[in-house]
Amino acid sequence: MEILVAVAIISIILGMALLNYGNILPNFKANSAMDQLLYQLRSARERAIAHRREVQVQFVGTNQLTITEIWLLGTAPPASTVSFEGGAQYIILPGVPDLPAPFNFGNTVPVYFGGLSGGPPIMKFSTTGAFIDGGNTIVNGTVFMGIPGKPSTARAISVLGATGRVREYHWDGSQWQE
C-alpha cells in the first residue's frame, strides 16, 4: 500500500513537470543565448583592456556576433564568430517595452546603438574599456533577443558606453528584471 501511494505521488509530480516543460525549455534556450552574448561582450571588453588593443564588435544577421581585435602592427588573431543556440535571435517581441531608465536607449529595432538602427558601422571597445564608434565617440545601446513567437523568452543586454559596462535583463511577463 505504501509503495502504491509513493508511486501515485511521483506520478502526479512527474505529470505536473511535463505540463510545464513546454514553457521552461524555451526560457533555458533564451538564457543560454543571452549568456553567450553577455560572455562575448564582456570578454571583448576585458581583452581590449588586457591586450591594449581595440576590439571591434559586429552584430551579424539575426543571430551572430563577430569579435575582431584591431592591431596596427603585426598579424592580428583571426576574428571569432559566435552563433546563438536554441533558435534565439536578435528580435523585438510584441508587447515587450523598452528597458527601464536609465538604460532605455531605444527598442525600435533589436540592435540599437548610438541612436541608430543596427548601430554605427564601427563599434568597438577601446583600451580603456569604453564602448565607442569609429570616430571615438562614446556609444550607448541595447541588444534585444529572444525566440520568435515566445514573449517569455525576451532578453536584453545594454552597454553603457562610458565604462563599457554590460548588463543583462530578462522579461518576466510584466517588467524587465536584472
mmCIF file of C-alpha atoms in Angstrom:
data_model
loop_
_atom_site.group_PDB
_atom_site.id
_atom_site.type_symbol
_atom_site.label_atom_id
_atom_site.label_comp_id
_atom_site.label_asym_id
_atom_site.label_seq_id
_atom_site.Cartn_x
_atom_site.Cartn_y
_atom_site.Cartn_z
ATOM 1 C CA MET A 1 0.000 0.000 0.000
ATOM 2 C CA GLU A 2 2.815 2.400 0.884
ATOM 3 C CA ILE A 3 4.546 1.711 -2.412
ATOM 4 C CA LEU A 4 1.323 2.407 -4.294
ATOM 5 C CA VAL A 5 0.948 5.799 -2.565
ATOM 6 C CA ALA A 6 4.601 6.660 -3.298
ATOM 7 C CA VAL A 7 4.181 5.729 -6.977
ATOM 8 C CA ALA A 8 0.983 7.825 -7.169
ATOM 9 C CA ILE A 9 2.728 10.884 -5.675
ATOM 10 C CA ILE A 10 5.700 10.509 -8.031
ATOM 11 C CA SER A 11 3.323 10.160 -10.998
ATOM 12 C CA ILE A 12 1.466 13.348 -10.051
ATOM 13 C CA ILE A 13 4.701 15.331 -9.677
ATOM 14 C CA LEU A 14 6.036 13.952 -12.960
ATOM 15 C CA GLY A 15 2.788 14.879 -14.728
ATOM 16 C CA MET A 16 2.987 18.450 -13.403
ATOM 17 C CA ALA A 17 6.603 18.730 -14.531
ATOM 18 C CA LEU A 18 5.800 17.509 -18.043
ATOM 19 C CA LEU A 19 2.973 20.041 -18.404
ATOM 20 C CA ASN A 20 5.385 22.906 -17.664
ATOM 21 C CA TYR A 21 8.226 21.501 -19.776
ATOM 22 C CA GLY A 22 6.999 23.279 -22.925
ATOM 23 C CA ASN A 23 7.334 26.674 -21.193
ATOM 24 C CA ILE A 24 10.578 26.014 -19.359
ATOM 25 C CA LEU A 25 12.724 24.721 -22.239
ATOM 26 C CA PRO A 26 12.458 27.860 -24.450
ATOM 27 C CA ASN A 27 13.423 30.014 -21.459
ATOM 28 C CA PHE A 28 16.510 27.889 -20.864
ATOM 29 C CA LYS A 29 17.446 28.258 -24.537
ATOM 30 C CA ALA A 30 16.959 32.043 -24.384
ATOM 31 C CA ASN A 31 19.067 32.233 -21.222
ATOM 32 C CA SER A 32 21.801 30.230 -22.929
ATOM 33 C CA ALA A 33 21.853 32.588 -25.921
ATOM 34 C CA MET A 34 21.875 35.645 -23.649
ATOM 35 C CA ASP A 35 24.757 34.171 -21.659
ATOM 36 C CA GLN A 36 26.688 33.564 -24.896
ATOM 37 C CA LEU A 37 26.256 37.188 -25.977
ATOM 38 C CA LEU A 38 26.979 38.518 -22.496
ATOM 39 C CA TYR A 39 30.162 36.459 -22.190
ATOM 40 C CA GLN A 40 31.403 37.510 -25.635
ATOM 41 C CA LEU A 41 30.826 41.221 -24.972
ATOM 42 C CA ARG A 42 32.436 41.118 -21.528
ATOM 43 C CA SER A 43 35.318 39.075 -22.900
ATOM 44 C CA ALA A 44 35.840 41.577 -25.738
ATOM 45 C CA ARG A 45 35.979 44.443 -23.241
ATOM 46 C CA GLU A 46 38.438 42.616 -20.993
ATOM 47 C CA ARG A 47 40.583 41.655 -23.990
ATOM 48 C CA ALA A 48 40.704 45.297 -25.129
ATOM 49 C CA ILE A 49 41.932 46.378 -21.705
ATOM 50 C CA ALA A 50 44.356 43.485 -21.128
ATOM 51 C CA HIS A 51 45.905 43.457 -24.620
ATOM 52 C CA ARG A 52 45.841 47.258 -25.011
ATOM 53 C CA ARG A 53 44.135 46.782 -28.383
ATOM 54 C CA GLU A 54 40.759 47.968 -29.605
ATOM 55 C CA VAL A 55 38.291 45.122 -30.089
ATOM 56 C CA GLN A 56 35.590 45.570 -32.727
ATOM 57 C CA VAL A 57 32.104 44.127 -32.245
ATOM 58 C CA GLN A 58 29.739 43.355 -35.153
ATOM 59 C CA PHE A 59 26.167 42.105 -34.813
ATOM 60 C CA VAL A 60 25.777 39.976 -37.938
ATOM 61 C CA GLY A 61 22.471 38.782 -39.380
ATOM 62 C CA THR A 62 19.818 37.694 -36.930
ATOM 63 C CA ASN A 63 21.863 35.510 -34.591
ATOM 64 C CA GLN A 64 25.615 36.050 -34.884
ATOM 65 C CA LEU A 65 28.274 38.156 -33.196
ATOM 66 C CA THR A 66 31.761 38.719 -34.629
ATOM 67 C CA ILE A 67 34.646 39.911 -32.436
ATOM 68 C CA THR A 68 37.843 41.254 -34.065
ATOM 69 C CA GLU A 69 40.998 42.517 -32.360
ATOM 70 C CA ILE A 70 42.407 45.560 -34.164
ATOM 71 C CA TRP A 71 46.189 45.554 -34.470
ATOM 72 C CA LEU A 72 48.193 48.388 -36.018
ATOM 73 C CA LEU A 73 51.343 46.282 -36.444
ATOM 74 C CA GLY A 74 51.799 42.574 -36.919
ATOM 75 C CA THR A 75 49.217 39.937 -37.652
ATOM 76 C CA ALA A 76 46.015 40.134 -35.669
ATOM 77 C CA PRO A 77 44.387 36.926 -34.451
ATOM 78 C CA PRO A 78 41.507 35.762 -36.639
ATOM 79 C CA ALA A 79 38.045 37.139 -35.923
ATOM 80 C CA SER A 80 35.767 34.913 -33.896
ATOM 81 C CA THR A 81 32.107 34.495 -34.822
ATOM 82 C CA VAL A 82 29.526 33.079 -32.441
ATOM 83 C CA SER A 83 26.059 31.862 -33.470
ATOM 84 C CA PHE A 84 23.338 31.632 -30.845
ATOM 85 C CA GLU A 85 21.972 28.229 -29.972
ATOM 86 C CA GLY A 86 18.401 27.111 -29.474
ATOM 87 C CA GLY A 87 16.725 29.274 -32.111
ATOM 88 C CA ALA A 88 17.358 32.590 -30.332
ATOM 89 C CA GLN A 89 17.900 35.655 -32.479
ATOM 90 C CA TYR A 90 18.021 39.431 -32.375
ATOM 91 C CA ILE A 91 14.337 40.302 -32.194
ATOM 92 C CA ILE A 92 11.816 42.702 -30.651
ATOM 93 C CA LEU A 93 8.962 40.602 -29.320
ATOM 94 C CA PRO A 94 5.465 42.164 -29.470
ATOM 95 C CA GLY A 95 4.173 43.665 -26.239
ATOM 96 C CA VAL A 96 7.611 43.919 -24.628
ATOM 97 C CA PRO A 97 8.588 47.536 -23.799
ATOM 98 C CA ASP A 98 11.994 49.211 -23.643
ATOM 99 C CA LEU A 99 14.296 48.713 -20.659
ATOM 100 C CA PRO A 100 13.713 50.868 -17.568
ATOM 101 C CA ALA A 101 15.565 54.188 -17.189
ATOM 102 C CA PRO A 102 18.454 54.985 -17.281
ATOM 103 C CA PHE A 103 19.227 52.125 -19.681
ATOM 104 C CA ASN A 104 16.318 52.742 -22.068
ATOM 105 C CA PHE A 105 18.320 53.574 -25.177
ATOM 106 C CA GLY A 106 15.515 52.544 -27.553
ATOM 107 C CA ASN A 107 13.710 49.422 -28.720
ATOM 108 C CA THR A 108 12.505 50.195 -32.223
ATOM 109 C CA VAL A 109 14.933 47.601 -33.612
ATOM 110 C CA PRO A 110 16.712 44.633 -31.986
ATOM 111 C CA VAL A 111 20.210 46.157 -32.186
ATOM 112 C CA TYR A 112 20.112 49.848 -31.285
ATOM 113 C CA PHE A 113 23.316 51.778 -30.532
ATOM 114 C CA GLY A 114 24.070 55.475 -30.683
ATOM 115 C CA GLY A 115 20.520 56.284 -31.779
ATOM 116 C CA LEU A 116 20.979 54.223 -34.955
ATOM 117 C CA SER A 117 19.202 51.115 -36.148
ATOM 118 C CA GLY A 118 21.853 48.398 -36.075
ATOM 119 C CA GLY A 119 24.323 50.846 -34.540
ATOM 120 C CA PRO A 120 27.186 52.722 -36.186
ATOM 121 C CA PRO A 121 29.175 50.850 -38.870
ATOM 122 C CA ILE A 122 32.108 50.514 -36.458
ATOM 123 C CA MET A 123 31.577 49.723 -32.773
ATOM 124 C CA LYS A 124 34.449 48.721 -30.544
ATOM 125 C CA PHE A 125 35.778 48.543 -27.022
ATOM 126 C CA SER A 126 38.694 50.919 -26.502
ATOM 127 C CA THR A 127 41.821 50.197 -24.492
ATOM 128 C CA THR A 128 40.160 51.912 -21.510
ATOM 129 C CA GLY A 129 37.112 49.642 -21.753
ATOM 130 C CA ALA A 130 34.778 52.315 -23.149
ATOM 131 C CA PHE A 131 32.411 51.359 -25.984
ATOM 132 C CA ILE A 132 32.972 53.739 -28.906
ATOM 133 C CA ASP A 133 32.222 54.176 -32.603
ATOM 134 C CA GLY A 134 34.677 54.701 -35.475
ATOM 135 C CA GLY A 135 35.023 58.405 -34.593
ATOM 136 C CA ASN A 136 35.910 57.608 -30.951
ATOM 137 C CA THR A 137 32.532 58.873 -29.719
ATOM 138 C CA ILE A 138 31.040 57.037 -26.744
ATOM 139 C CA VAL A 139 28.119 54.826 -27.801
ATOM 140 C CA ASN A 140 25.331 53.526 -25.535
ATOM 141 C CA GLY A 141 22.938 50.881 -26.727
ATOM 142 C CA THR A 142 20.821 47.804 -26.267
ATOM 143 C CA VAL A 143 20.555 44.405 -27.925
ATOM 144 C CA PHE A 144 17.175 42.658 -27.703
ATOM 145 C CA MET A 145 16.909 38.938 -28.310
ATOM 146 C CA GLY A 146 14.568 36.018 -27.847
ATOM 147 C CA ILE A 147 12.882 33.121 -29.578
ATOM 148 C CA PRO A 148 10.277 34.221 -32.160
ATOM 149 C CA GLY A 149 6.687 33.665 -31.043
ATOM 150 C CA LYS A 150 7.590 33.226 -27.370
ATOM 151 C CA PRO A 151 7.358 36.544 -25.461
ATOM 152 C CA SER A 152 8.516 34.909 -22.220
ATOM 153 C CA THR A 153 11.948 34.428 -23.841
ATOM 154 C CA ALA A 154 12.601 38.175 -24.287
ATOM 155 C CA ARG A 155 16.112 39.074 -23.161
ATOM 156 C CA ALA A 156 18.113 42.294 -23.415
ATOM 157 C CA ILE A 157 21.694 43.394 -22.933
ATOM 158 C CA SER A 158 22.603 47.047 -22.504
ATOM 159 C CA VAL A 159 26.062 48.516 -22.970
ATOM 160 C CA LEU A 160 26.943 51.743 -21.189
ATOM 161 C CA GLY A 161 29.440 53.455 -23.477
ATOM 162 C CA ALA A 162 31.475 55.470 -20.964
ATOM 163 C CA THR A 163 32.511 52.436 -18.929
ATOM 164 C CA GLY A 164 31.720 49.600 -21.321
ATOM 165 C CA ARG A 165 29.604 48.029 -18.604
ATOM 166 C CA VAL A 166 27.395 45.247 -19.945
ATOM 167 C CA ARG A 167 24.126 44.486 -18.120
ATOM 168 C CA GLU A 168 21.653 41.678 -18.727
ATOM 169 C CA TYR A 169 17.863 41.704 -18.406
ATOM 170 C CA HIS A 170 15.054 39.177 -18.786
ATOM 171 C CA TRP A 171 11.332 39.789 -19.282
ATOM 172 C CA ASP A 172 9.147 38.222 -16.586
ATOM 173 C CA GLY A 173 5.846 38.881 -18.364
ATOM 174 C CA SER A 174 5.180 42.271 -16.777
ATOM 175 C CA GLN A 175 8.550 44.003 -16.358
ATOM 176 C CA TRP A 176 12.272 43.726 -17.023
ATOM 177 C CA GLN A 177 14.340 42.065 -14.298
ATOM 178 C CA GLU A 178 18.107 42.287 -13.880
#
